[in-house]
XYZ file of C-alpha atoms in Angstrom:
724
model
C -34.295 -10.719 -8.506
C -33.896 -13.729 -6.177
C -30.921 -12.252 -4.327
C -32.669 -9.058 -3.170
C -33.953 -10.991 -0.154
C -30.331 -11.147 1.060
C -30.207 -7.351 1.418
C -31.752 -4.878 3.818
C -34.242 -2.309 2.508
C -31.684 0.414 1.837
C -29.177 -1.957 0.204
C -31.908 -3.303 -2.091
C -32.806 0.265 -3.019
C -29.169 0.922 -3.981
C -29.078 -2.210 -6.129
C -32.285 -1.370 -8.029
C -31.506 2.323 -8.601
C -29.601 1.957 -11.845
C -30.376 5.059 -13.899
C -29.063 8.536 -13.163
C -26.671 9.767 -10.468
C -26.787 7.932 -7.136
C -25.059 8.995 -3.923
C -24.739 6.153 -1.395
C -23.673 7.349 2.034
C -22.378 4.096 3.487
C -21.425 4.202 7.151
C -18.643 2.032 8.561
C -19.501 -1.684 8.472
C -22.795 -1.091 6.669
C -22.252 -3.588 3.832
C -21.208 -1.176 1.104
C -19.073 -3.795 -0.677
C -22.049 -6.143 -0.809
C -24.171 -3.329 -2.229
C -21.622 -2.631 -4.991
C -21.298 -6.331 -5.881
C -25.060 -6.974 -5.937
C -25.677 -3.801 -7.947
C -23.157 -4.948 -10.579
C -24.809 -8.373 -10.668
C -28.255 -6.754 -10.961
C -27.130 -4.650 -13.929
C -25.646 -7.693 -15.701
C -28.222 -10.373 -14.855
C -31.471 -8.411 -14.613
C -30.889 -5.304 -16.731
C -28.848 -7.352 -19.255
C -26.036 -4.786 -19.424
C -22.923 -6.317 -21.080
C -20.092 -6.567 -18.498
C -17.774 -4.489 -20.697
C -20.152 -1.534 -20.309
C -19.503 -1.403 -16.546
C -16.620 0.488 -14.955
C -16.050 -0.183 -11.235
C -13.303 1.829 -9.536
C -11.723 0.963 -6.187
C -8.750 2.203 -4.156
C -6.846 -1.040 -3.536
C -6.060 -4.097 -5.639
C -7.324 -6.170 -2.723
C -10.772 -4.556 -2.963
C -10.846 -5.104 -6.736
C -9.913 -8.789 -6.322
C -12.629 -9.248 -3.703
C -15.262 -7.781 -6.029
C -14.166 -10.046 -8.881
C -14.061 -13.187 -6.724
C -17.480 -12.573 -5.197
C -19.104 -11.800 -8.544
C -17.718 -15.055 -9.928
C -18.487 -17.260 -6.907
C -21.861 -15.826 -5.866
C -23.320 -15.050 -9.285
C -21.191 -17.144 -11.691
C -20.534 -13.991 -13.723
C -17.641 -14.084 -16.177
C -15.638 -10.999 -15.165
C -13.000 -11.154 -17.922
C -14.591 -8.328 -19.905
C -15.535 -6.278 -16.834
C -13.538 -3.078 -16.271
C -12.780 -3.242 -12.571
C -9.703 -2.041 -10.679
C -8.039 0.858 -8.935
C -8.067 4.317 -10.514
C -4.363 3.982 -11.259
C -4.580 0.518 -12.848
C -7.556 1.498 -15.036
C -5.804 4.714 -16.100
C -2.614 2.784 -16.919
C -4.702 0.404 -19.032
C -6.287 3.312 -20.935
C -2.941 5.071 -21.469
C -1.314 1.951 -22.899
C -4.250 1.487 -25.288
C -4.188 5.124 -26.391
C -0.416 5.675 -26.367
C -0.402 6.732 -30.022
C -2.086 9.961 -28.876
C 0.409 10.546 -26.058
C 4.050 11.690 -25.708
C 5.220 8.237 -24.580
C 4.968 4.651 -25.819
C 2.787 1.804 -24.541
C 5.821 0.203 -22.859
C 6.177 3.038 -20.325
C 7.561 2.268 -16.860
C 5.748 3.277 -13.678
C 8.133 4.780 -11.131
C 7.388 4.109 -7.465
C 8.544 6.157 -4.458
C 12.063 4.695 -4.473
C 12.457 5.362 -8.187
C 11.250 8.935 -7.748
C 13.715 9.496 -4.913
C 16.535 8.290 -7.152
C 15.444 10.615 -9.968
C 15.311 13.604 -7.625
C 18.762 12.824 -6.195
C 20.112 12.765 -9.727
C 18.389 16.050 -10.647
C 19.564 17.817 -7.484
C 23.142 16.787 -8.233
C 22.958 17.939 -11.860
C 21.152 21.193 -11.015
C 23.321 21.892 -7.912
C 20.225 22.319 -5.707
C 20.617 22.533 -1.934
C 18.363 19.838 -0.414
C 18.252 21.767 2.875
C 16.654 24.767 1.175
C 14.491 22.636 -1.138
C 13.861 19.353 0.758
C 13.098 16.531 -1.667
C 10.064 15.371 0.323
C 8.574 18.864 0.265
C 9.208 19.422 -3.466
C 7.789 15.985 -4.318
C 4.691 16.834 -2.284
C 4.238 20.179 -4.080
C 4.637 18.584 -7.518
C 2.223 15.797 -6.593
C -0.391 18.343 -5.519
C 0.040 20.226 -8.795
C -0.517 17.057 -10.799
C -3.541 16.032 -8.734
C -4.950 19.498 -9.458
C -4.153 18.952 -13.179
C -1.628 21.808 -13.217
C 1.112 21.261 -15.815
C 4.528 22.939 -15.509
C 3.537 25.611 -18.065
C 0.540 26.521 -15.870
C 2.408 26.434 -12.562
C 2.937 30.188 -12.117
C -0.730 30.901 -12.900
C -1.799 29.029 -9.751
C 1.113 29.688 -7.382
C 2.669 32.788 -5.839
C 5.490 34.142 -7.953
C 8.962 34.555 -6.505
C 12.345 32.896 -6.164
C 11.017 29.763 -4.400
C 8.217 29.198 -6.927
C 10.603 29.760 -9.833
C 12.988 27.130 -8.480
C 10.161 24.642 -7.826
C 8.968 25.177 -11.393
C 12.494 24.577 -12.675
C 12.649 21.283 -10.755
C 9.125 20.309 -11.903
C 10.085 20.898 -15.551
C 13.365 18.995 -15.248
C 11.625 16.118 -13.447
C 8.990 15.759 -16.175
C 11.640 15.948 -18.882
C 13.649 13.174 -17.252
C 10.539 10.999 -16.911
C 9.746 11.625 -20.577
C 13.306 10.733 -21.571
C 12.980 7.422 -19.719
C 9.509 6.715 -21.136
C 8.287 6.645 -17.534
C 5.349 7.936 -15.516
C 4.893 8.338 -11.780
C 1.604 7.496 -10.012
C 0.237 11.021 -10.363
C 1.026 11.066 -14.099
C -1.337 8.129 -14.626
C -4.225 10.345 -13.539
C -2.869 13.555 -15.060
C -2.419 12.192 -18.590
C -5.732 10.312 -18.539
C -7.614 13.463 -17.536
C -5.962 15.530 -20.275
C -6.436 12.766 -22.850
C -10.198 12.617 -22.172
C -10.511 16.396 -21.939
C -8.569 17.272 -25.099
C -9.569 14.432 -27.428
C -13.337 14.404 -28.040
C -13.180 11.225 -30.124
C -11.488 9.222 -27.357
C -13.749 10.764 -24.722
C -16.819 9.764 -26.752
C -15.505 6.194 -27.063
C -15.089 5.724 -23.297
C -18.339 7.526 -22.571
C -20.167 4.971 -24.760
C -18.108 2.066 -23.424
C -18.640 2.895 -19.747
C -22.428 3.268 -19.721
C -22.534 2.587 -15.972
C -19.837 3.789 -13.569
C -19.501 2.840 -9.904
C -16.889 4.261 -7.521
C -16.091 2.854 -4.099
C -14.633 5.076 -1.323
C -15.642 8.235 -3.194
C -14.613 10.429 -0.260
C -10.982 9.508 -1.057
C -10.988 10.877 -4.622
C -8.931 13.904 -5.606
C -9.653 16.540 -8.255
C -7.960 14.583 -11.070
C -10.026 11.486 -10.289
C -13.200 13.578 -10.105
C -12.387 15.121 -13.493
C -11.718 11.756 -15.183
C -15.029 10.306 -14.016
C -16.950 13.511 -14.719
C -15.664 13.613 -18.310
C -16.919 10.053 -18.853
C -20.309 10.427 -17.116
C -21.321 14.072 -17.650
C -23.688 13.223 -20.534
C -25.316 9.925 -19.522
C -25.141 10.677 -15.742
C -25.234 6.955 -14.872
C -22.836 7.212 -11.980
C -23.109 5.592 -8.556
C -20.661 6.743 -5.884
C -20.374 4.945 -2.564
C -18.574 6.539 0.354
C -18.660 8.067 3.792
C -17.620 11.653 4.478
C -17.073 10.631 8.110
C -14.188 8.454 6.883
C -12.474 11.100 4.726
C -8.928 10.946 6.161
C -6.598 11.408 3.183
C -6.494 15.150 2.431
C -2.699 15.006 2.902
C -2.651 12.675 -0.105
C -4.682 15.125 -2.182
C -8.153 13.667 -1.530
C -10.934 16.265 -1.507
C -13.932 15.858 0.789
C -15.796 18.354 -1.417
C -16.271 15.606 -4.020
C -18.690 13.730 -1.770
C -20.106 16.776 0.026
C -20.960 18.520 -3.249
C -21.874 15.532 -5.401
C -25.437 16.818 -5.555
C -24.123 20.016 -7.178
C -22.002 18.175 -9.751
C -24.834 16.047 -11.159
C -28.528 16.514 -11.954
C -31.396 15.164 -9.818
C -29.203 13.063 -7.533
C -30.800 10.209 -5.597
C -29.345 9.898 -2.083
C -29.510 6.709 -0.010
C -28.019 6.227 3.466
C -26.690 2.892 4.707
C -26.679 3.293 8.484
C -27.175 -0.267 9.765
C -23.822 -1.598 10.934
C -23.021 -5.340 10.811
C -19.610 -5.182 12.494
C -19.635 -3.535 15.918
C -21.894 -3.745 18.993
C -24.205 -0.809 19.696
C -22.109 0.525 22.596
C -19.091 1.039 20.309
C -21.244 2.704 17.646
C -22.794 4.984 20.261
C -19.298 6.053 21.306
C -18.300 6.694 17.668
C -21.500 8.640 16.941
C -20.991 10.851 19.986
C -17.526 11.792 18.706
C -18.266 12.435 15.033
C -21.279 14.664 15.781
C -18.788 17.397 16.653
C -17.861 17.702 12.953
C -19.707 20.238 10.805
C -18.451 19.136 7.333
C -20.612 16.018 6.978
C -23.880 14.509 5.817
C -25.955 13.783 8.943
C -26.170 10.052 9.653
C -26.321 7.780 12.702
C -24.866 4.284 12.769
C -26.964 1.629 14.514
C -26.924 -2.140 14.861
C -28.851 -5.074 16.213
C -25.638 -6.407 17.796
C -25.469 -5.970 21.555
C -22.620 -6.366 24.032
C -22.137 -5.777 27.747
C -18.424 -5.066 27.223
C -17.869 -1.305 27.391
C -14.978 0.355 25.551
C -12.222 0.897 28.102
C -10.209 4.080 28.670
C -6.802 3.492 30.254
C -4.400 6.109 31.656
C -0.755 4.992 31.895
C 2.218 6.734 33.446
C 4.388 6.613 30.320
C 4.643 5.175 26.827
C 6.657 2.156 28.002
C 3.938 1.232 30.467
C 1.402 1.707 27.665
C 3.147 -0.963 25.569
C 3.335 -3.284 28.590
C -0.390 -2.875 29.224
C -1.288 -3.758 25.631
C 1.030 -6.787 25.624
C -0.387 -8.143 28.880
C -3.979 -7.602 27.831
C -3.349 -9.435 24.535
C -1.878 -12.369 26.472
C -4.914 -12.398 28.797
C -7.413 -12.296 25.937
C -5.523 -14.931 23.973
C -6.102 -17.368 26.850
C -9.762 -17.296 25.813
C -8.895 -18.944 22.475
C -8.423 -15.671 20.615
C -6.076 -15.768 17.625
C -3.304 -13.192 17.320
C -4.952 -12.224 13.997
C -7.836 -10.852 16.060
C -5.712 -8.049 17.550
C -4.614 -4.720 16.153
C -2.699 -1.820 17.701
C -3.521 1.503 16.045
C -1.396 4.628 16.431
C -1.184 8.057 14.809
C 2.476 8.005 13.728
C 4.803 5.190 12.624
C 7.359 6.159 15.270
C 4.979 4.921 17.993
C 5.504 1.301 16.944
C 8.993 1.131 18.505
C 7.870 0.476 22.095
C 5.383 -2.166 21.001
C 7.972 -3.965 18.879
C 10.368 -4.029 21.832
C 7.813 -5.289 24.364
C 6.162 -7.775 21.995
C 9.593 -9.250 21.245
C 10.274 -9.579 24.974
C 7.056 -11.546 25.531
C 7.364 -13.466 22.251
C 4.163 -12.020 20.820
C 4.374 -12.355 17.049
C 3.543 -9.115 15.253
C 3.373 -7.741 11.727
C 3.903 -4.080 10.879
C 1.594 -2.860 8.127
C 3.211 -0.079 6.121
C 6.843 -1.040 6.710
C 9.274 -2.058 3.963
C 7.274 -4.500 1.868
C 8.587 -7.458 -0.080
C 8.811 -5.613 -3.400
C 10.886 -2.793 -1.893
C 13.775 -5.081 -0.927
C 17.002 -4.358 -2.821
C 17.348 -7.808 -4.350
C 13.777 -7.654 -5.693
C 14.230 -4.101 -7.004
C 17.339 -5.274 -8.872
C 15.411 -7.992 -10.734
C 12.560 -5.571 -11.392
C 15.085 -3.211 -12.998
C 16.186 -5.996 -15.357
C 12.530 -6.692 -16.223
C 11.869 -3.015 -16.879
C 14.807 -2.790 -19.264
C 13.477 -5.797 -21.197
C 10.077 -4.112 -21.527
C 10.981 -0.439 -21.844
C 14.218 0.202 -23.791
C 14.076 3.917 -22.928
C 14.235 3.343 -19.163
C 17.792 4.582 -18.620
C 17.379 4.794 -14.834
C 16.661 1.062 -14.570
C 19.482 0.278 -16.997
C 21.973 2.315 -14.978
C 20.912 0.396 -11.859
C 21.813 -2.981 -13.367
C 24.590 -2.201 -15.840
C 27.221 -2.979 -13.199
C 25.223 -5.379 -11.026
C 26.554 -7.905 -10.376
C 29.899 -6.142 -10.689
C 31.233 -6.179 -14.264
C 33.917 -3.506 -13.859
C 31.732 -1.066 -15.781
C 32.520 2.146 -13.924
C 31.354 5.746 -14.236
C 33.969 6.501 -16.902
C 32.691 3.707 -19.167
C 29.070 4.660 -18.540
C 29.866 8.291 -19.357
C 31.514 7.174 -22.589
C 28.420 5.151 -23.567
C 26.063 8.010 -22.731
C 28.078 10.394 -24.901
C 27.954 7.905 -27.792
C 24.197 7.485 -27.357
C 23.699 11.263 -27.559
C 25.905 11.468 -30.660
C 23.894 8.696 -32.352
C 20.509 10.095 -31.185
C 19.350 6.925 -29.479
C 18.819 5.521 -26.008
C 21.517 3.914 -23.886
C 20.177 0.387 -24.393
C 20.290 0.838 -28.172
C 23.934 1.878 -27.921
C 24.725 -1.241 -25.876
C 22.815 -3.679 -28.099
C 24.408 -2.330 -31.292
C 27.843 -2.217 -29.674
C 30.635 -3.119 -32.113
C 33.887 -3.915 -30.226
C 36.156 -2.929 -33.091
C 34.860 0.658 -32.969
C 35.802 1.244 -29.324
C 38.861 1.280 -27.039
C 40.007 -2.216 -26.027
C 39.482 -1.613 -22.303
C 35.834 -0.843 -22.874
C 35.060 -3.380 -25.604
C 35.365 -6.547 -23.531
C 33.190 -5.310 -20.658
C 30.396 -3.919 -22.814
C 30.392 -6.796 -25.325
C 29.732 -9.282 -22.535
C 26.879 -7.193 -21.115
C 25.470 -6.572 -24.602
C 25.315 -10.311 -25.326
C 23.659 -10.934 -21.947
C 20.922 -8.371 -22.567
C 20.301 -9.631 -26.100
C 19.929 -13.215 -24.842
C 17.516 -12.075 -22.123
C 15.504 -10.016 -24.629
C 15.138 -13.007 -26.948
C 14.215 -15.286 -24.048
C 11.647 -12.826 -22.633
C 9.703 -12.712 -25.923
C 8.714 -16.372 -25.760
C 8.729 -17.395 -22.088
C 6.365 -16.741 -19.150
C 7.145 -14.170 -16.466
C 8.375 -16.647 -13.818
C 10.757 -18.304 -16.295
C 12.187 -14.915 -17.299
C 12.771 -13.996 -13.648
C 14.513 -17.315 -13.065
C 16.693 -16.837 -16.145
C 17.706 -13.317 -15.024
C 18.725 -14.604 -11.594
C 20.922 -17.347 -13.055
C 22.202 -15.789 -16.302
C 23.375 -12.572 -14.640
C 25.293 -14.418 -11.926
C 23.167 -13.042 -9.089
C 22.380 -16.536 -7.768
C 26.112 -17.417 -7.730
C 26.869 -14.116 -6.014
C 24.509 -14.927 -3.123
C 25.316 -18.664 -2.991
C 29.047 -18.033 -2.675
C 28.689 -15.263 -0.104
C 29.752 -15.636 3.527
C 27.040 -13.183 4.596
C 24.121 -15.164 6.160
C 21.729 -12.450 4.964
C 22.561 -13.331 1.357
C 20.950 -16.736 1.915
C 17.793 -14.918 2.934
C 18.090 -12.695 -0.156
C 18.299 -15.757 -2.397
C 15.202 -17.172 -0.716
C 13.437 -13.884 -1.436
C 14.368 -14.216 -5.108
C 12.931 -17.736 -5.157
C 9.780 -16.315 -3.598
C 9.726 -13.689 -6.355
C 9.713 -16.465 -8.962
C 6.711 -17.969 -7.132
C 5.043 -14.538 -7.148
C 5.391 -14.477 -10.951
C 3.742 -17.898 -11.215
C 0.880 -16.911 -8.895
C 0.230 -13.684 -10.791
C 0.153 -15.572 -14.102
C -2.394 -18.051 -12.720
C -4.702 -15.300 -11.416
C -4.303 -13.248 -14.578
C -5.195 -16.180 -16.851
C -8.270 -16.927 -14.738
C -9.382 -13.308 -15.074
C -8.450 -12.522 -18.695
C -8.059 -15.934 -20.349
C -4.504 -15.349 -21.567
C -1.026 -15.242 -19.981
C 0.192 -11.836 -18.763
C 2.993 -9.872 -20.356
C 6.012 -8.835 -18.332
C 4.724 -5.239 -18.506
C 1.456 -6.280 -16.844
C 3.335 -8.111 -14.099
C 5.528 -5.062 -13.418
C 2.512 -2.753 -13.432
C 0.714 -4.943 -10.887
C 3.717 -4.677 -8.549
C 4.165 -0.939 -9.106
C 0.568 -0.215 -8.103
C 0.611 -2.294 -4.907
C -0.499 -0.532 -1.723
C 0.523 -1.322 1.859
C -2.724 -3.234 2.387
C -2.186 -5.277 -0.764
C 1.052 -6.674 0.668
C -0.283 -7.689 4.101
C 0.018 -11.415 4.798
C -3.491 -12.107 6.075
C -2.655 -15.735 6.862
C 0.162 -14.823 9.258
C -0.688 -15.545 12.907
C 0.377 -12.159 14.283
C -0.835 -9.006 15.973
C -1.080 -6.178 13.430
C 0.678 -2.899 14.212
C -0.407 -0.043 11.948
C -1.255 3.617 11.695
C -4.917 4.587 11.824
C -4.688 5.688 8.194
C -3.776 2.139 7.155
C -6.666 0.626 9.126
C -9.510 1.939 6.974
C -11.419 -0.911 5.374
C -10.218 -3.459 7.951
C -11.869 -4.908 11.055
C -10.632 -6.790 14.128
C -12.114 -8.492 17.178
C -9.948 -6.526 19.616
C -8.721 -2.993 18.882
C -6.174 -0.981 20.896
C -6.039 2.735 20.032
C -2.925 4.125 21.695
C -1.394 7.574 22.202
C -4.663 9.503 22.670
C -2.923 12.742 23.579
C -3.110 16.274 22.237
C -0.203 16.700 19.850
C -0.435 13.077 18.709
C -4.196 12.801 18.135
C -5.151 15.389 17.189
C -1.714 15.872 15.657
C 0.110 19.091 16.519
C 0.042 20.169 12.850
C -3.773 20.193 12.857
C -4.437 22.289 15.961
C -4.600 25.646 14.145
C -6.956 24.508 11.376
C -10.627 23.654 11.924
C -10.782 21.519 8.758
C -7.654 19.559 9.720
C -8.967 19.149 13.256
C -12.148 17.667 11.814
C -10.073 15.237 9.752
C -8.201 14.138 12.891
C -11.580 13.525 14.541
C -12.641 11.451 11.528
C -9.387 9.499 11.854
C -10.260 8.510 15.433
C -13.809 7.683 14.306
C -12.385 5.311 11.678
C -10.160 3.668 14.303
C -13.054 3.155 16.746
C -15.310 1.592 14.112
C -12.738 -1.135 13.293
C -13.700 -3.006 16.513
C -15.971 -6.049 16.397
C -15.849 -6.970 20.067
C -13.614 -5.027 22.450
C -12.051 -1.575 22.285
C -9.259 -0.066 24.395
C -8.272 3.617 24.326
C -4.992 4.482 26.016
C -2.979 7.604 26.775
C 0.251 8.214 28.688
C 0.982 11.052 31.114
C 4.571 11.283 29.843
C 6.007 10.291 26.488
C 9.524 10.219 25.069
C 9.894 12.103 21.804
C 13.410 11.690 20.398
C 15.654 12.328 23.426
C 13.142 14.333 25.500
C 10.574 13.007 27.977
C 7.660 15.406 28.220
C 4.323 15.649 30.003
C 1.240 15.243 27.844
C -2.418 16.266 27.884
C -5.185 13.729 27.201
C -6.706 14.169 23.756
C -9.506 16.727 23.587
C -11.456 14.077 21.684
C -11.806 12.046 24.901
C -13.852 14.895 26.390
C -16.174 14.827 23.367
C -17.137 11.173 23.824
C -20.247 10.023 25.673
C -18.953 9.073 29.124
C -21.727 6.487 29.538
C -20.042 4.521 26.747
C -16.634 4.355 28.446
C -15.319 2.355 31.357
C -12.203 3.748 32.994
C -9.503 1.226 33.906
C -8.837 1.502 37.670
C -5.409 2.978 38.299
C -4.517 0.156 40.654
C -5.056 -2.276 37.796
C -3.026 -0.138 35.377
C -0.142 -0.020 37.858
C 0.408 -3.744 37.291
C 1.887 -2.880 33.929
C 4.826 -0.825 35.154
C 7.826 -2.045 33.176
C 10.134 -1.505 36.170
C 7.889 -3.317 38.663
C 7.163 -7.002 39.162
C 5.072 -8.339 36.294
C 2.676 -11.274 36.464
C 4.180 -12.375 33.132
C 7.352 -14.466 33.410
C 10.271 -12.584 31.922
C 12.607 -14.152 29.395
C 14.897 -16.691 31.091
C 18.620 -15.981 30.824
C 20.457 -19.101 29.634
C 24.239 -19.360 29.520
C 25.969 -21.057 26.584
C 27.246 -23.852 28.841
C 23.641 -24.795 29.745
C 22.588 -25.293 26.135
C 22.279 -28.772 24.601
C 23.038 -27.432 21.103
C 26.020 -25.156 20.404
C 26.664 -22.483 17.781
C 28.864 -23.942 15.016
C 27.717 -27.524 15.668
C 27.162 -29.731 12.607
C 23.777 -31.459 12.392
C 21.714 -33.682 10.070
C 18.066 -33.005 9.160
C 15.874 -35.654 7.492
C 14.627 -33.277 4.796
C 17.247 -30.534 4.414
C 20.384 -32.636 4.921
C 23.543 -31.465 6.709
C 23.951 -27.998 8.169
C 25.621 -25.768 10.721
C 23.918 -24.224 13.790
C 24.022 -20.413 13.672
C 21.974 -19.603 16.810
C 20.229 -21.412 19.676
C 17.113 -20.320 21.598
C 16.529 -22.536 24.650
C 18.651 -25.058 26.537
C 17.041 -28.469 25.916
C 16.755 -30.847 22.979
C 13.639 -28.897 21.902
C 15.519 -25.605 21.544
C 14.782 -23.464 18.483
C 17.736 -23.547 16.115
C 18.699 -21.313 13.188
C 20.600 -23.545 10.759
C 22.481 -22.867 7.523
C 22.033 -25.982 5.390
C 24.497 -27.132 2.756
C 21.888 -26.577 0.031
C 22.009 -22.840 0.718
C 18.814 -22.666 2.777
C 18.550 -20.824 6.097
C 15.867 -22.420 8.319
C 14.539 -22.253 11.867
C 13.836 -25.771 13.186
C 13.133 -27.455 16.520
C 16.123 -29.389 17.876
C 14.182 -32.642 18.251
C 13.955 -32.835 14.425
C 17.735 -32.954 13.923
C 20.590 -35.109 15.107
C 24.121 -34.023 15.887
C 26.530 -35.105 13.176
C 29.152 -37.642 14.233
C 32.538 -36.078 13.448
C 34.074 -39.537 13.183
């Protein structure tokens, strides 16, 4: 009970309300994570509930890790037996345990977006489907929505309008599921779909998890979809010990299948619900909260609540009108430079926009002024080709039925195994009623044409050696062996392409990632992870999970990616009708309300200062058009906004004279170091200069070292090699 003094009255009430259904309406910055952590600790330490009887569901791996770390550090609770993780990771764990009741084995692969795209390209080619009539992105979206609504292919026509289009979508849906089944693979939506049907159709398994998970807590409940609601409802319907924490004012993912009805109608889904509001904010000053409250009051689909705080500030949120989108980027860059003079770190800044395309101007201007930035939601580390190649090898070692991964690596690096040879092997596999990997492993050279025998025998021996090695070695060692045994390291080392050096460095970083995962996994579970668990962890990464929080850089991200984060200084850009609210939402009251919630989320990320900007003209593709300020600006309390004087805004014209010194133009003859020059570095040895930034001895050099490393170093740390 000692820790209740660390909570406010409402948080303490949440912690001590342990029996029956509990709805916690937690406003932005109101300490909901603390409430979840302390409630779990209260159940374990005070109520003496065994940790394995708790199920805590989150929406990011980062949130799950934070809960685990804080339970261990603050309360010294052993979390190894605690069921805590994202919906998808918990469902994957259940499906692997119960695979004997399912149409796939425990070694199933999890296909990410890139894998799904590849599968659809293959299907479209085989089925001769016109991608212009049936765009892949649209069909994937439809199928995803069906799965999130727990609609199987055989039920599709019951819930959708009949006709040629629906018939063709059904045909694709069926073929897609069949191909996944053939490869012993699931996509993200399947993890939820199969778990829901498993619990619904098997009373014995449902009873087991109902008794195991005596207490269930769900964070960010407003982001759940129907499948997630059904899974939790099947587990908790009898004992009713469910605590959901969320905020309907931050429900911004309907396009991903999330249903706001889950939080709005929670009191209809369970009996005698206790409702507690967390309205005290610990993040933002009162003036920012007042602005946010004035905006969100215009929504009708919400539980009434009013954020408040004891934090005060004399700095009003600032509204800035710019002439165009280029000037908008200039303004943000200059203001960041000004604020950074007051000892602010670049980590304190974020630029939030509605669409990814808006980042282009900011990237260009930030590069000009040498402002380091990081895009959240771009191509992450695990989506790089060289990493995906190694992941494909790992998948084949774990899941012998994963033909798609096998086909990716069968001729990489090049082994002269072409389409004709692959076709021959596939035909043989069908004849022998086994998977492609089985055909390769059992390959007997004497039974096949000479031209094929040599190529396949070599690959067969390679795979068999890797399989044997993977059964007794840790993940990082297996990755390292794949990189060397396959010849990938030699391929990159012997390449003349400078980017291949970077690719090899990425592979070395991937080995380190395997070691780090193993260390964290052993701390959490007390045993080393399997390769399957390592792959699953990567497959279920979100954009936020891959953000480098240590990097000294301004964050550029969409408003959707900002939920759950907070920053000292927040710039919300592009506040124009058509962008925010988005043009697709203007004819729908519910979508318009979601756009308003999106802006509310963006505003409540700010801890200190807030800037709202809009441009009078904006370039979209090759057209420059006039814009209208967002209608949401008119809904805000004007007493909470300070308008930037136009004379001040005019300083940021990209074509005019700027008070920031522009990048100096330096000719090659002025530079102390030259491209192609040979140098010596005390640590990295000899190398060749590839590029030079600056003209003095302190210029920044990009150097290719003889050891295969590509590094950026300051010139004063190297000496020019004497050619004599």
